[in-house]
PDB file of C-alpha atoms and ligand atoms in Angstrom:
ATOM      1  CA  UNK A 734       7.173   0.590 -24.309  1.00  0.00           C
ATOM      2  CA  UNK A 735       9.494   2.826 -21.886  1.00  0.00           C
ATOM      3  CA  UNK A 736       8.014   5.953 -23.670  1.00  0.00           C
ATOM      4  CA  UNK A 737       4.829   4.974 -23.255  1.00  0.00           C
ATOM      5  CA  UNK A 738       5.202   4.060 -19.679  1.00  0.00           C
ATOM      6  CA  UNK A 739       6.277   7.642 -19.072  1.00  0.00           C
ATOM      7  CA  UNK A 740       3.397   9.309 -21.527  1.00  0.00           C
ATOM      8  CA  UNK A 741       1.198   7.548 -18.681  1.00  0.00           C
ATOM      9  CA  UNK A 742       3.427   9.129 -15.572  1.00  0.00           C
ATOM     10  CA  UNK A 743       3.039  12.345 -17.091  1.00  0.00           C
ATOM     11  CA  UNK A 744      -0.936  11.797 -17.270  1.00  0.00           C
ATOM     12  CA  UNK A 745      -1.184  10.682 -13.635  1.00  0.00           C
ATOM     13  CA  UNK A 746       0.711  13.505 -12.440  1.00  0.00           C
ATOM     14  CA  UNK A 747      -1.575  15.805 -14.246  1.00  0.00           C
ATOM     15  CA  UNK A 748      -4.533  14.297 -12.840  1.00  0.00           C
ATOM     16  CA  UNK A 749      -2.862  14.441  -9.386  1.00  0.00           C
ATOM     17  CA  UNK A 750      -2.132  17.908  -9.468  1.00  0.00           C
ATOM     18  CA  UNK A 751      -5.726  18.867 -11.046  1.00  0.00           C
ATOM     19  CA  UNK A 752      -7.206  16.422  -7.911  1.00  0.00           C
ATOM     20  CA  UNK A 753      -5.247  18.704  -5.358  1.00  0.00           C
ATOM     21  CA  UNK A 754      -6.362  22.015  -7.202  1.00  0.00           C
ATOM     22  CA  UNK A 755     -10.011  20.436  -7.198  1.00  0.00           C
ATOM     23  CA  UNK A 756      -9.885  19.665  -3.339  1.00  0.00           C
ATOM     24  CA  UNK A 757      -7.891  22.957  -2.295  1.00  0.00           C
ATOM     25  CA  UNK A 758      -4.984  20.782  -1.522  1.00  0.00           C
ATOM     26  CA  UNK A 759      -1.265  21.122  -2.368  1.00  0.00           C
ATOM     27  CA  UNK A 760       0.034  18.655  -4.995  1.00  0.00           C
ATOM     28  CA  UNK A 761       3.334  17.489  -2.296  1.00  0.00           C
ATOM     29  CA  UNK A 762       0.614  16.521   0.370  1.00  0.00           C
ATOM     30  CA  UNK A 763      -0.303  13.780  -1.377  1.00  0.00           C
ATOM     31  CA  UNK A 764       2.574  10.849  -3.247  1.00  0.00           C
ATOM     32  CA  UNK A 765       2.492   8.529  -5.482  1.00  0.00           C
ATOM     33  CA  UNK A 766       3.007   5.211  -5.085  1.00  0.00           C
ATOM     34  CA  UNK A 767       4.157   3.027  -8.267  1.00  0.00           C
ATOM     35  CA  UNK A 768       2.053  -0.187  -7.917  1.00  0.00           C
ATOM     36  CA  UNK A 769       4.832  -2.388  -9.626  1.00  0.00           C
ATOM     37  CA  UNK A 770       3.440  -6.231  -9.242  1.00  0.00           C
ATOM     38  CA  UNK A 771       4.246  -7.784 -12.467  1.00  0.00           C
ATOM     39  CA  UNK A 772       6.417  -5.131 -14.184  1.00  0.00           C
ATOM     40  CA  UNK A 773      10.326  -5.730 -14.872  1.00  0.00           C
ATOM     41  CA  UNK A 774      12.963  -4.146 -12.887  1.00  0.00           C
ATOM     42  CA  UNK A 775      14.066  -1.886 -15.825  1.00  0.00           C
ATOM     43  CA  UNK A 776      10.477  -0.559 -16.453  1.00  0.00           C
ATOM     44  CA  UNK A 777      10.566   0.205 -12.656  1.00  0.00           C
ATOM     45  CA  UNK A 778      13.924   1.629 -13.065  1.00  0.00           C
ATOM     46  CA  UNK A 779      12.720   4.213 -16.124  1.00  0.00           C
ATOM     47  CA  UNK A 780       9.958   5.804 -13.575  1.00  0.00           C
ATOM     48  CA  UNK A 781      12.114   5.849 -10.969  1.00  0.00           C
ATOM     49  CA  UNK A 782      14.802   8.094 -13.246  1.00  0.00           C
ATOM     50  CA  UNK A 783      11.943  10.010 -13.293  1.00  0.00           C
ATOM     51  CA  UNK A 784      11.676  10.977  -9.817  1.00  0.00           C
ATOM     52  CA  UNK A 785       9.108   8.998  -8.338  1.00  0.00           C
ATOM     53  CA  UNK A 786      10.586   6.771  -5.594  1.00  0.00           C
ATOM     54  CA  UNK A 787       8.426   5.267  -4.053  1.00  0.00           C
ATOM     55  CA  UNK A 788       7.038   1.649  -5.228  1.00  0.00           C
ATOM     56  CA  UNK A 789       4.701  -0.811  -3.799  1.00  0.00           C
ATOM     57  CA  UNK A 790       4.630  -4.834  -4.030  1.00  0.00           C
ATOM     58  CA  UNK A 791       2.686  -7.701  -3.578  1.00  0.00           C
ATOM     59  CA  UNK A 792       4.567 -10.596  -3.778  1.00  0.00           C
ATOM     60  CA  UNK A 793       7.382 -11.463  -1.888  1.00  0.00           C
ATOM     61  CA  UNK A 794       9.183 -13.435  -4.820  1.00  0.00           C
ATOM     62  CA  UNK A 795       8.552 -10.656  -7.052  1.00  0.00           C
ATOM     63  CA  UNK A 796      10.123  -8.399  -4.603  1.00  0.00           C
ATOM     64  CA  UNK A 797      13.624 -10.648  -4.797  1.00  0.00           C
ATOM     65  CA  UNK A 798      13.399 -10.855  -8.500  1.00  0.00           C
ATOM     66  CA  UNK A 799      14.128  -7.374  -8.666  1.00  0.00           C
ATOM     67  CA  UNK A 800      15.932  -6.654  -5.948  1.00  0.00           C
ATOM     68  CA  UNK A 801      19.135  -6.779  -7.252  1.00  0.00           C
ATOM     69  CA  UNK A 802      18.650  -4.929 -10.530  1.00  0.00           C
ATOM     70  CA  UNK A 803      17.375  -1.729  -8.152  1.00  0.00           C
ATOM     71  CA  UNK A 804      19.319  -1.523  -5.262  1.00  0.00           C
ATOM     72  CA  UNK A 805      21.650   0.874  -6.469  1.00  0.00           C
ATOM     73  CA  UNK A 806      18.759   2.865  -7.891  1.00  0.00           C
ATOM     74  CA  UNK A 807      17.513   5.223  -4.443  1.00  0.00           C
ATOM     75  CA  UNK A 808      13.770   4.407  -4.347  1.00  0.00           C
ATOM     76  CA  UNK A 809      11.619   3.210  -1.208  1.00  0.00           C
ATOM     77  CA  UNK A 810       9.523   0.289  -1.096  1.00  0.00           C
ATOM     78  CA  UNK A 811       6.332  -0.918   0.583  1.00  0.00           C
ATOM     79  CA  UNK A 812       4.691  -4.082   0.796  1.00  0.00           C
ATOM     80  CA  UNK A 813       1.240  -3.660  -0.250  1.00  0.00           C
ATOM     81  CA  UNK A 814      -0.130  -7.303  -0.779  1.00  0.00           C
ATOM     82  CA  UNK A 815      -1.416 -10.204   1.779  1.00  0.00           C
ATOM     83  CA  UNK A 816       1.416 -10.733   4.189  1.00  0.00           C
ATOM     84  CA  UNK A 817       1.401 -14.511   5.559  1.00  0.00           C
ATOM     85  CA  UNK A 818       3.153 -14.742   8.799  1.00  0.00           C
ATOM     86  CA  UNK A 819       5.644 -17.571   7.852  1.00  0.00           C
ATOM     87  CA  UNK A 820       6.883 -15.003   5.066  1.00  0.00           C
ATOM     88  CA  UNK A 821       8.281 -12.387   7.531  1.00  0.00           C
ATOM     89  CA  UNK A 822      11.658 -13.616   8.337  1.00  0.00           C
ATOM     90  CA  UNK A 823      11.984 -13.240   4.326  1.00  0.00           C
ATOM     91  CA  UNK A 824      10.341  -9.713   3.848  1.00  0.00           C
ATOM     92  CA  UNK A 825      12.686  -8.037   6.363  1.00  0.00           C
ATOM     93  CA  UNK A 826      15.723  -9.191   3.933  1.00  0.00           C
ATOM     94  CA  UNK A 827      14.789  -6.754   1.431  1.00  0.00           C
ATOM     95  CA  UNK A 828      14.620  -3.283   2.695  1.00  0.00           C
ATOM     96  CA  UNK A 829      10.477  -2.666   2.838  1.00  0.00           C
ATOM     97  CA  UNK A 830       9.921   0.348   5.002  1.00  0.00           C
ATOM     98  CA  UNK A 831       6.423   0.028   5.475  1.00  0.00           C
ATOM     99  CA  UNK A 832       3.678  -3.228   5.519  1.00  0.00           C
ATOM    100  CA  UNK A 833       0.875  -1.247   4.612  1.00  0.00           C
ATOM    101  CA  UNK A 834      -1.541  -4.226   4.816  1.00  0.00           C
ATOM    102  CA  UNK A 835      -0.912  -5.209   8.471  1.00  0.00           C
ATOM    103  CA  UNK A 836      -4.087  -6.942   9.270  1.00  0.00           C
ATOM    104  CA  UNK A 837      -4.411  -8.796  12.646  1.00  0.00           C
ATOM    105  CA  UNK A 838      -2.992  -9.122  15.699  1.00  0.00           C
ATOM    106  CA  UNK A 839      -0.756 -12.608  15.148  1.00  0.00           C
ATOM    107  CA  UNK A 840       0.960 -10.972  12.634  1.00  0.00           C
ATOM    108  CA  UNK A 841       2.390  -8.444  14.444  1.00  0.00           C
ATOM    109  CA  UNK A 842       2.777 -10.242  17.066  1.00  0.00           C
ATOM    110  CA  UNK A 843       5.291 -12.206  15.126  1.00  0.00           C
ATOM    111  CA  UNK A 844       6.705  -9.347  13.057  1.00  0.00           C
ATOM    112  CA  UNK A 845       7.687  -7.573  16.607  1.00  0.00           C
ATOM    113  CA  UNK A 846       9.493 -10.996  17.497  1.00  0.00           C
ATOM    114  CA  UNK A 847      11.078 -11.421  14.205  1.00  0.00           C
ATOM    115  CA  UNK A 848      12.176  -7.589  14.768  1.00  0.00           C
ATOM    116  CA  UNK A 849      13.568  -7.773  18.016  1.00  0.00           C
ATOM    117  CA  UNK A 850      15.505 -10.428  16.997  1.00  0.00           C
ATOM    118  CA  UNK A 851      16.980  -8.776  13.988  1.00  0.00           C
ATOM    119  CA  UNK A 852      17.716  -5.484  15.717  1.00  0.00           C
ATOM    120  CA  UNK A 853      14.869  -3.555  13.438  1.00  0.00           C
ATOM    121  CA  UNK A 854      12.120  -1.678  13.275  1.00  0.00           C
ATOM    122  CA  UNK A 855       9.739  -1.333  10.760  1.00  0.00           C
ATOM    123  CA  UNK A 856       6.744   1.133   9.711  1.00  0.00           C
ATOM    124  CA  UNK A 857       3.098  -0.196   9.188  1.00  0.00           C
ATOM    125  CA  UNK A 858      -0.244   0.698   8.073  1.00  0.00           C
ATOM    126  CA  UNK A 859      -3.350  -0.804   9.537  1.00  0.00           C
ATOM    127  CA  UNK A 860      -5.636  -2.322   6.349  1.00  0.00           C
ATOM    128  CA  UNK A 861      -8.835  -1.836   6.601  1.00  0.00           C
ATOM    129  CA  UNK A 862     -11.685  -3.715   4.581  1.00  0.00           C
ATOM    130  CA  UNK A 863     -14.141  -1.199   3.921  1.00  0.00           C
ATOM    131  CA  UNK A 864     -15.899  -2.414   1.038  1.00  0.00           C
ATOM    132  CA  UNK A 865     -16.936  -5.420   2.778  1.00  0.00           C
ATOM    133  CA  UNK A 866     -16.143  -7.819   0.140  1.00  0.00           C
ATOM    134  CA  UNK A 867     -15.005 -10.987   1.003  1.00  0.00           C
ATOM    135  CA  UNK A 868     -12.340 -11.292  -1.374  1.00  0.00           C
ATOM    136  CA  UNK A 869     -10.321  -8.566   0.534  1.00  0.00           C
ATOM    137  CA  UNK A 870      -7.803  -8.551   2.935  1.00  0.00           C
ATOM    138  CA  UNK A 871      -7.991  -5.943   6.244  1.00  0.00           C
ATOM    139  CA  UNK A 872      -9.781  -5.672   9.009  1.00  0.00           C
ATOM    140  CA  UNK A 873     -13.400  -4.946   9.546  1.00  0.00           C
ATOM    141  CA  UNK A 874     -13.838  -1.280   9.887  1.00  0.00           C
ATOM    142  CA  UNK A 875     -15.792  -1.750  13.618  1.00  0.00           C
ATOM    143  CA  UNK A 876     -12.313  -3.736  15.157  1.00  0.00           C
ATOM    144  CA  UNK A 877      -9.908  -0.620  13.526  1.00  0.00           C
ATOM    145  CA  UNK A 878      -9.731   0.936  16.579  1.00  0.00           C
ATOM    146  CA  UNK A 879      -9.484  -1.990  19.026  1.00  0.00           C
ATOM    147  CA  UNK A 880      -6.664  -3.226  16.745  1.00  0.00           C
ATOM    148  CA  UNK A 881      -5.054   0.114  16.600  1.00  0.00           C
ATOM    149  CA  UNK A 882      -4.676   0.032  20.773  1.00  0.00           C
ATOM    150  CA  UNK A 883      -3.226  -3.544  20.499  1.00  0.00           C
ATOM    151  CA  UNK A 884      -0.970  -2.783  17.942  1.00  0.00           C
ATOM    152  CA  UNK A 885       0.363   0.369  20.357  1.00  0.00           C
ATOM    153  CA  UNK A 886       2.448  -2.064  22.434  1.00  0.00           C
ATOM    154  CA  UNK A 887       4.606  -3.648  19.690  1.00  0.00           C
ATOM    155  CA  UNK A 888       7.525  -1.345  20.102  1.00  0.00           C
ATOM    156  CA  UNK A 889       8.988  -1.920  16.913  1.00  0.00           C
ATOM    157  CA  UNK A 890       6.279  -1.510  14.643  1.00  0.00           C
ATOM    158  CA  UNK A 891       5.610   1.925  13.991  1.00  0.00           C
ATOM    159  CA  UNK A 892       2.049   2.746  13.211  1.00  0.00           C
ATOM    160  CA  UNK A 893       1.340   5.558  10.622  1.00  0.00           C
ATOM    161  CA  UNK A 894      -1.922   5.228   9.164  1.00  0.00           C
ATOM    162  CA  UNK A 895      -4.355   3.355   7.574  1.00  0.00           C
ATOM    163  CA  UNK A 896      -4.670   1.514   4.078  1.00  0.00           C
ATOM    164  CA  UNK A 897      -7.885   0.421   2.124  1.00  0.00           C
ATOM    165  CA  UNK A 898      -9.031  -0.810  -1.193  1.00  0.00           C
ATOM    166  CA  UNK A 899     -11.817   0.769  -2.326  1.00  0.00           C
ATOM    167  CA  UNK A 900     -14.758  -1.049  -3.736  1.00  0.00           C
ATOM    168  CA  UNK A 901     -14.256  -1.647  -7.144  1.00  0.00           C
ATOM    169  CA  UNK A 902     -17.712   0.216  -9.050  1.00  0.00           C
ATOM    170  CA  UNK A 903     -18.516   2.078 -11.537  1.00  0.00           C
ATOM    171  CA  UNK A 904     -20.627   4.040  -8.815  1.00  0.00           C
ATOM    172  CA  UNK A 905     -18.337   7.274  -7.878  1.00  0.00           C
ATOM    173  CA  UNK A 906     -20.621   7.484  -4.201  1.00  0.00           C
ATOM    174  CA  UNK A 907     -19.996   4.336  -3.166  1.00  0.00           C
ATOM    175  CA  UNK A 908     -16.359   4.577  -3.885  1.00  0.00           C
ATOM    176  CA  UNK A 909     -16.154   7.537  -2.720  1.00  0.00           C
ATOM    177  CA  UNK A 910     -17.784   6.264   1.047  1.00  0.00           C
ATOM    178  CA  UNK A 911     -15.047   3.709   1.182  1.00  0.00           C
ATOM    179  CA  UNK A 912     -12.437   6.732   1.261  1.00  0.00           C
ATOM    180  CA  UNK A 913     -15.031   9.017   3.710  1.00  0.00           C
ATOM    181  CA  UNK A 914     -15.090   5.424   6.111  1.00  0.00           C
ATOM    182  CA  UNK A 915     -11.045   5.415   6.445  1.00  0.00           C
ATOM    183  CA  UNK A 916     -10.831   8.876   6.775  1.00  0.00           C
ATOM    184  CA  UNK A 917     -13.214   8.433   9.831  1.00  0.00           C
ATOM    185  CA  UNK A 918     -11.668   5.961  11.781  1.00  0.00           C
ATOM    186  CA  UNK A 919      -8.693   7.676  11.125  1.00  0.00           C
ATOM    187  CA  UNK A 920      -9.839  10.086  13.111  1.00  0.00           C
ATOM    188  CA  UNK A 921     -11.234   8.466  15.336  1.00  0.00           C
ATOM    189  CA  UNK A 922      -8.152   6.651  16.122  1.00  0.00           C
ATOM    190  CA  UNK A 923      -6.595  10.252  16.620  1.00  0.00           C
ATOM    191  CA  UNK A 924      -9.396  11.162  18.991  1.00  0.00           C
ATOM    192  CA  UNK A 925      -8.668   8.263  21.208  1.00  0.00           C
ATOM    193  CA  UNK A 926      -4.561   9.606  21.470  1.00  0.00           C
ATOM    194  CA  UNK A 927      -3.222   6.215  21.378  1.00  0.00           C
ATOM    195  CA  UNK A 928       0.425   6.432  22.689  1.00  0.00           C
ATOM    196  CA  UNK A 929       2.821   4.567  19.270  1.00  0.00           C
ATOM    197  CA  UNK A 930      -0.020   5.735  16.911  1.00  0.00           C
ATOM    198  CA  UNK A 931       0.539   7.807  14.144  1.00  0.00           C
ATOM    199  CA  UNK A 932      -2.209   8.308  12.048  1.00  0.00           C
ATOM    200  CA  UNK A 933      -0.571  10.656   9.700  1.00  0.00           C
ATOM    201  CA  UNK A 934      -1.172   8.392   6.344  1.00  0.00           C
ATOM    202  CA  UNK A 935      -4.300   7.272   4.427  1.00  0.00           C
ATOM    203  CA  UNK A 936      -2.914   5.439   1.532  1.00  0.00           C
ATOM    204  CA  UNK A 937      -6.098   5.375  -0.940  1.00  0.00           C
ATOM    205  CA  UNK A 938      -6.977   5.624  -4.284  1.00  0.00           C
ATOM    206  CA  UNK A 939      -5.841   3.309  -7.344  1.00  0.00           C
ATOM    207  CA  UNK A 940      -6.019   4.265 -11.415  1.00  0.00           C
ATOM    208  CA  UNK A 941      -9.670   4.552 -11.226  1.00  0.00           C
ATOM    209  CA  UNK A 942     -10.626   6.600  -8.443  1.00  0.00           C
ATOM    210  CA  UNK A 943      -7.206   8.422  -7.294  1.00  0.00           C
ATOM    211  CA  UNK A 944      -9.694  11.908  -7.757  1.00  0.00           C
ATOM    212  CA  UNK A 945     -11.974  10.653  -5.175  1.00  0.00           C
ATOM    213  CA  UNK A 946      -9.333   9.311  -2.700  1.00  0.00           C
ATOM    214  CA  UNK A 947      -7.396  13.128  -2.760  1.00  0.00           C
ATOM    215  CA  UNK A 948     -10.783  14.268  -2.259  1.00  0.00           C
ATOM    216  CA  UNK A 949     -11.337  12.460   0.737  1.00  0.00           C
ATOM    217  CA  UNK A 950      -7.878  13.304   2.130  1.00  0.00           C
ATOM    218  CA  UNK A 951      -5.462  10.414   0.677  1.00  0.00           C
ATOM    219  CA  UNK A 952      -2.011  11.305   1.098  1.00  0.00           C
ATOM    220  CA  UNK A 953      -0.530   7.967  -0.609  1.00  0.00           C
ATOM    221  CA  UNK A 954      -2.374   6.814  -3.899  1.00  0.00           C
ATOM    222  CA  UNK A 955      -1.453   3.149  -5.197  1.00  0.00           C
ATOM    223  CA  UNK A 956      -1.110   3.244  -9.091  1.00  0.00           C
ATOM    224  CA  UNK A 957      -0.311   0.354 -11.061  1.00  0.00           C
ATOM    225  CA  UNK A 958      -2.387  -0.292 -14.434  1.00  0.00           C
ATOM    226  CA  UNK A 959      -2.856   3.538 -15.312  1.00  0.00           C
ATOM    227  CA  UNK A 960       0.984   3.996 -15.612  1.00  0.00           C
ATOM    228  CA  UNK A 961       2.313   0.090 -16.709  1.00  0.00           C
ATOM    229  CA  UNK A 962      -1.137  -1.263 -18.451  1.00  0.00           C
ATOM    230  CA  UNK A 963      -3.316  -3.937 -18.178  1.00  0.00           C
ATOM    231  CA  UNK A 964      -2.036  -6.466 -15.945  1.00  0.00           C
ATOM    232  CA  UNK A 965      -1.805 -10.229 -17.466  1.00  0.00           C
ATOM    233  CA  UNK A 966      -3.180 -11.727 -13.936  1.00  0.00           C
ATOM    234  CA  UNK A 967      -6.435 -11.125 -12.099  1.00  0.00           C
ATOM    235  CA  UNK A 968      -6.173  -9.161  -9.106  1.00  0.00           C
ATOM    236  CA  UNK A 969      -7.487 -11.916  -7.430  1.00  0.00           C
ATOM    237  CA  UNK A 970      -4.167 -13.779  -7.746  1.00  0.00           C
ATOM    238  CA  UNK A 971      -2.852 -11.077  -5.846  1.00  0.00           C
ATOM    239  CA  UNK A 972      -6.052 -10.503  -3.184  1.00  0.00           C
ATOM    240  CA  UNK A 973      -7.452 -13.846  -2.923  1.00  0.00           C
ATOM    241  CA  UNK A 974      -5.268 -16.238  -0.732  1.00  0.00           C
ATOM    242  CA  UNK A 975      -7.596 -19.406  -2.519  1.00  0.00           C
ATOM    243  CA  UNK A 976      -6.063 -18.046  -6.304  1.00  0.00           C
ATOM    244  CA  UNK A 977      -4.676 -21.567  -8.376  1.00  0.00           C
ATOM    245  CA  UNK A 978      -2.832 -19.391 -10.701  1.00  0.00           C
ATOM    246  CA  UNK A 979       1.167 -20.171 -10.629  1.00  0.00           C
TER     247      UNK A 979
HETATM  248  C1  LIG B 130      -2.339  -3.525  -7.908  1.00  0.00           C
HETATM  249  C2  LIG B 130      -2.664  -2.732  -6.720  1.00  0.00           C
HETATM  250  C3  LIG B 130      -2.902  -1.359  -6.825  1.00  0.00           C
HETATM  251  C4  LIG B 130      -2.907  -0.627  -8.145  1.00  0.00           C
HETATM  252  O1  LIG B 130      -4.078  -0.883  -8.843  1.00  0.00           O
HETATM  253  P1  LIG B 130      -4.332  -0.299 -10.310  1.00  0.00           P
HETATM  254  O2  LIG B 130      -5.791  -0.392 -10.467  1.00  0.00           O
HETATM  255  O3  LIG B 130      -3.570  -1.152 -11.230  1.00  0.00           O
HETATM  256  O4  LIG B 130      -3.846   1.112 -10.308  1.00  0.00           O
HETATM  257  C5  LIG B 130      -3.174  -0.670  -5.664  1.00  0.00           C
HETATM  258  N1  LIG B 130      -3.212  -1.271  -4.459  1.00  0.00           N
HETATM  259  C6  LIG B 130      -2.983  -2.578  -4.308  1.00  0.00           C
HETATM  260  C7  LIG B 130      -3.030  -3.190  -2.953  1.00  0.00           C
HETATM  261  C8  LIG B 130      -2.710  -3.342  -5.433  1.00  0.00           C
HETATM  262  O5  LIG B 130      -2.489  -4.665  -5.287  1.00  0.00           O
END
């Protein structure tokens, strides 16, 4: 299993680097991001011997299962699933350093609380829906902006960019205007020179369309099923707040 795990690194790096060549970009500009929900500590631990550092979870509980079979292994770790707001008081315990899928106003509101209470800061992304689909978390792409210039007065949130899910189709184009829509209100956002606003990061692209999303300017792609395999669950146990799976 291990070896296999790390034939599938090698072919993701490949395909990042030829995705870079492809878009004239260099292959550092854009990192990979281990989407780890479901796999073991010590399959996490192989990949990260590897070099790649930086992994991504959904759950919360998952994130303490493993916690203490990789914190003396140097990696970093974002939170990359639906963050409910009476969860934050047990994220911070666990060393995330970014909540890529911060979503609304209330949450923040209470993550800055929870923060200044702790003595923290934390980084975020915004998440944007820009498929549309219901079954997604984020913020309609019209209110990104709007968001962006409330979430400029939470102090100890740091703002660095933006984070979608692309539709999930078969059709490259309208994948592919998914990625062009973030990238746009990305720079919008930039245009409007928001004080606290970085807009730096555009964390895009999963196994299936990472060549699109470094096309259209990702700098963080999300891999999970193209490096550990098919997945046991439905994503919509991780996506879908109504899931009945335990
Ligand atoms: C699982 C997951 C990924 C990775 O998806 P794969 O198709 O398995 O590569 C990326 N982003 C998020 C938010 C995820 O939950």
């Amino acid at each position: 299993m291990p070896q296999t795990t790390l034939d599938n690194l090698k072919v993701i790096q490949q395909r990042i680097e030829n995705a870079c060549r492809k878009a004239n970009r260099e292959a550092n500009e854009v990192k990979l991001l281990l989407a780890t929900k479901t796999v073991d500590a010590n399959r996490i631990k192989t990949v990260i011997e590897k070099g790649e550092t930086l992994i991504g979870e959904n759950k919360i509980q998952e994130i303490k299962q493993k916690y203490d079979n990789l914190k003396n292994i140097s990696h970093q770790k974002h939170f990359i699933g639906h963050l409910q707001s009476n969860k934050i008081k047990e994220i911070l315990k666990y060393d995330i350093s970014c909540i890529q899928s911060l979503d609304r106003i209330s949450l923040a509101e209470k993550l800055q609380k929870r923060l200044e209470t702790e003595d923290k800061t934390i980084n975020a992304f915004i998440q944007v829906n820009t498929s549309a689909e219901e079954s997604k978390f984020g913020i309609p792409p019209n209110e990104a902006i709007n968001l962006a210039k409330e979430f400029a007065s939470f102090d100890r949130i740091y703002i660095k960019g933006l984070m979608t899910i692309g539709l999930f189709s078969a059709e490259a184009e309208k994948v592919r205007a998914c990625f062009k829509l973030l990238r746009s209100i990305q720079q919008e956002i930039i245009a409007q020179n928001i004080p606290n606003i970085e807009m730096k990061e555009l964390s895009m692209g999963m196994s299936s369309d990472l060549e699109i999303a470094i096309e259209e300017g990702a700098t963080i792609i999300r891999i999970g099923t193209a490096i550990f395999g098919e997945r046991i669950y439905p994503d919509s146990y991780y996506w879908n707040e109504k899931n009945t799976i335990r």
